[in-house]
Amino acid sequence: MDNRPIGFLDSGVGGLTVARELMRQLPHEEIVYIGDSARAPYGPRPAQQIKEYTWQLVNFLLTKNVKMIVFACNTATAVAWEEVKAKLDIPVLGVILPGASAAIKASKSGRIGVLGTAMTIQMDSYRKKIQALSPAAQVESLACPKFVPLVESNNYQSSLAKKVVYETLRGMAGKVDTVVLGCTHYPLLRPIIQNVMGKDVTLIDSGAECARDISVLLNYFEINHSRTEEPLNHRFYTTASPVAFRLIAENWLGKDIDVEHVEL
Amino acid sequence: MDNRPIGFLDSGVGGLTVARELMRQLPHEEIVYIGDSARAPYGPRPAQQIKEYTWQLVNFLLTKNVKMIVFACNTATAVAWEEVKAKLDIPVLGVILPGASAAIKASKSGRIGVLGTAMTIQMDSYRKKIQALSPAAQVESLACPKFVPLVESNNYQSSLAKKVVYETLRGMAGKVDTVVLGCTHYPLLRPIIQNVMGKDVTLIDSGAECARDISVLLNYFEINHSRTEEPLNHRFYTTASPVAFRLIAENWLGKDIDVEHVEL
């Protein structure tokens, strides 16, 4: 048993899709979340800068005495996960491997689409992982640089969102039977993405897959939170405006939360 | 990527239920299996002897250059898993935590039955894990010393099996909504157990739950087998008669296998 919280880091609000799934699957675990919305999106930034920012988020979470760190951000996972995982003595999870593994299991045709930020697609992490596990798989990758700004500006249900998603994805529709939502912001656009890709296409939410893995690793490392009746104290931090963060977070999580501003 | 095999150990043939599930879920992984049928069942033996035998099985698997060891045996998990896990530098999985965790998720009433060998029930491992995770759960444990001999003697579909299972379990029927098959031999008796407990009772196969966890840990430690087209070379070893082992194993796995006798 280990009643310390699980730390989540993201470039902004996208990682809330992972946190929501974790709260659903493991309602007795406590969460500390840090979103770097002031510097989002990470996708177009140089790798060295993403690595530096990610370490700042990691070090912040370590001051909160977390027992595990979840990279709830594909860009940070692609660039910094292996380095951070090797240096810390607590478990560090990324979202790419769970997503790649789930896509292979889901795809019948072996033709898999991957959507991500410019950096995630440039690092080619999903294609590498998918083809390492399944060399015959055909992977079509697509950078969607306009998606994260739509979500961070709380416009993910707008008609602008529908237009942007349609224009970005129409070239991929009909070519793949499985699509990896390779950025934790994208599940907020899920209904629109499903509509453009067609109902028979399986969308893989890397964050939700990651939440399932968290459960297994809590067991393996024997660091589950005990199921006491005491209320949990989830904490959310943002480097930008707590008001804007809270607006999206409460809508997405369906509950009231406290959000605190923090300077890194 | 890591193309070394995964090692499975069991007191006899029961761990084949875990191996079968692994082959189904991860058909690209190679298996080395050692069953100590000559000294099965482990359940009634003293803890110190079980620990000694388990280390012999572990050391045998290490000579086969395995990348991970799965304790496909609840008794060995209850007695020796923590010690072995702490001493080896490859991942070591047991079946008790995955089973306990799955039972908590499955149970609606919080009343959970646990079936196991004399030693597993005496160690009280399932109750401890279940109540650590979920203090309000009510756990009814039952030692079923006659079950393993039925399976090891290939009598698990006989009318004798039906009689023994009925007489053992009738006191538990109606009292729990979830039953942990806390011995990897018991899934071979599953249809009979389900019949006695009633169709609305969820049976938790600890071994199958464990196979799901193996997949996550292969990802986490980045030691998946690549999906080449080369045929896999699963290997099975027993301390008793290879003929008797093969009879049960081929029936259970639904494929031809090679079995070799080994002295520990």
Short mmCIF file of N, CA and C in Angstrom, two decimals, chain A residues 113-117 121 140-145 168-172 186:
data_model
loop_
_atom_site.label_atom_id
_atom_site.label_comp_id
_atom_site.label_asym_id
_atom_site.label_seq_id
_atom_site.Cartn_x
_atom_site.Cartn_y
_atom_site.Cartn_z
N GLY A 113 -3.78 4.38 -38.76
CA GLY A 113 -3.50 5.80 -38.83
C GLY A 113 -3.05 6.33 -37.47
N VAL A 114 -2.13 7.28 -37.51
CA VAL A 114 -1.67 7.91 -36.27
C VAL A 114 -1.81 9.42 -36.41
N LEU A 115 -2.54 10.03 -35.49
CA LEU A 115 -2.66 11.49 -35.45
C LEU A 115 -1.84 12.00 -34.29
N GLY A 116 -1.10 13.09 -34.51
CA GLY A 116 -0.31 13.63 -33.40
C GLY A 116 0.13 15.05 -33.69
N THR A 117 0.87 15.61 -32.73
CA THR A 117 1.43 16.94 -32.93
C THR A 117 2.60 16.84 -33.91
N ILE A 121 4.82 13.34 -34.54
CA ILE A 121 4.88 12.73 -35.87
C ILE A 121 6.32 12.78 -36.40
N GLU A 140 0.09 5.06 -41.33
CA GLU A 140 -0.02 6.37 -41.99
C GLU A 140 -0.07 7.44 -40.90
N SER A 141 0.95 8.28 -40.84
CA SER A 141 1.03 9.28 -39.78
C SER A 141 0.61 10.65 -40.30
N LEU A 142 -0.02 11.42 -39.44
CA LEU A 142 -0.50 12.73 -39.86
C LEU A 142 -0.37 13.74 -38.72
N ALA A 143 0.39 14.80 -38.96
CA ALA A 143 0.48 15.88 -37.97
C ALA A 143 -0.77 16.74 -38.05
N CYS A 144 -1.33 17.06 -36.89
CA CYS A 144 -2.57 17.86 -36.84
C CYS A 144 -2.32 19.09 -35.97
N PRO A 145 -1.49 20.02 -36.44
CA PRO A 145 -1.07 21.14 -35.58
C PRO A 145 -2.20 22.06 -35.14
N THR A 168 -8.48 18.42 -42.08
CA THR A 168 -7.23 17.74 -41.73
C THR A 168 -7.29 16.24 -42.06
N LEU A 169 -8.43 15.61 -41.79
CA LEU A 169 -8.49 14.14 -41.83
C LEU A 169 -9.07 13.54 -43.10
N ARG A 170 -9.66 14.36 -43.97
CA ARG A 170 -10.41 13.74 -45.07
C ARG A 170 -9.52 12.89 -45.98
N GLY A 171 -8.22 13.23 -46.04
CA GLY A 171 -7.31 12.43 -46.86
C GLY A 171 -7.05 11.04 -46.30
N MET A 172 -7.26 10.86 -45.00
CA MET A 172 -6.99 9.57 -44.37
C MET A 172 -8.22 8.66 -44.35
N TYR A 186 -6.69 15.06 -28.09
CA TYR A 186 -7.61 14.68 -29.17
C TYR A 186 -8.89 13.98 -28.72
#
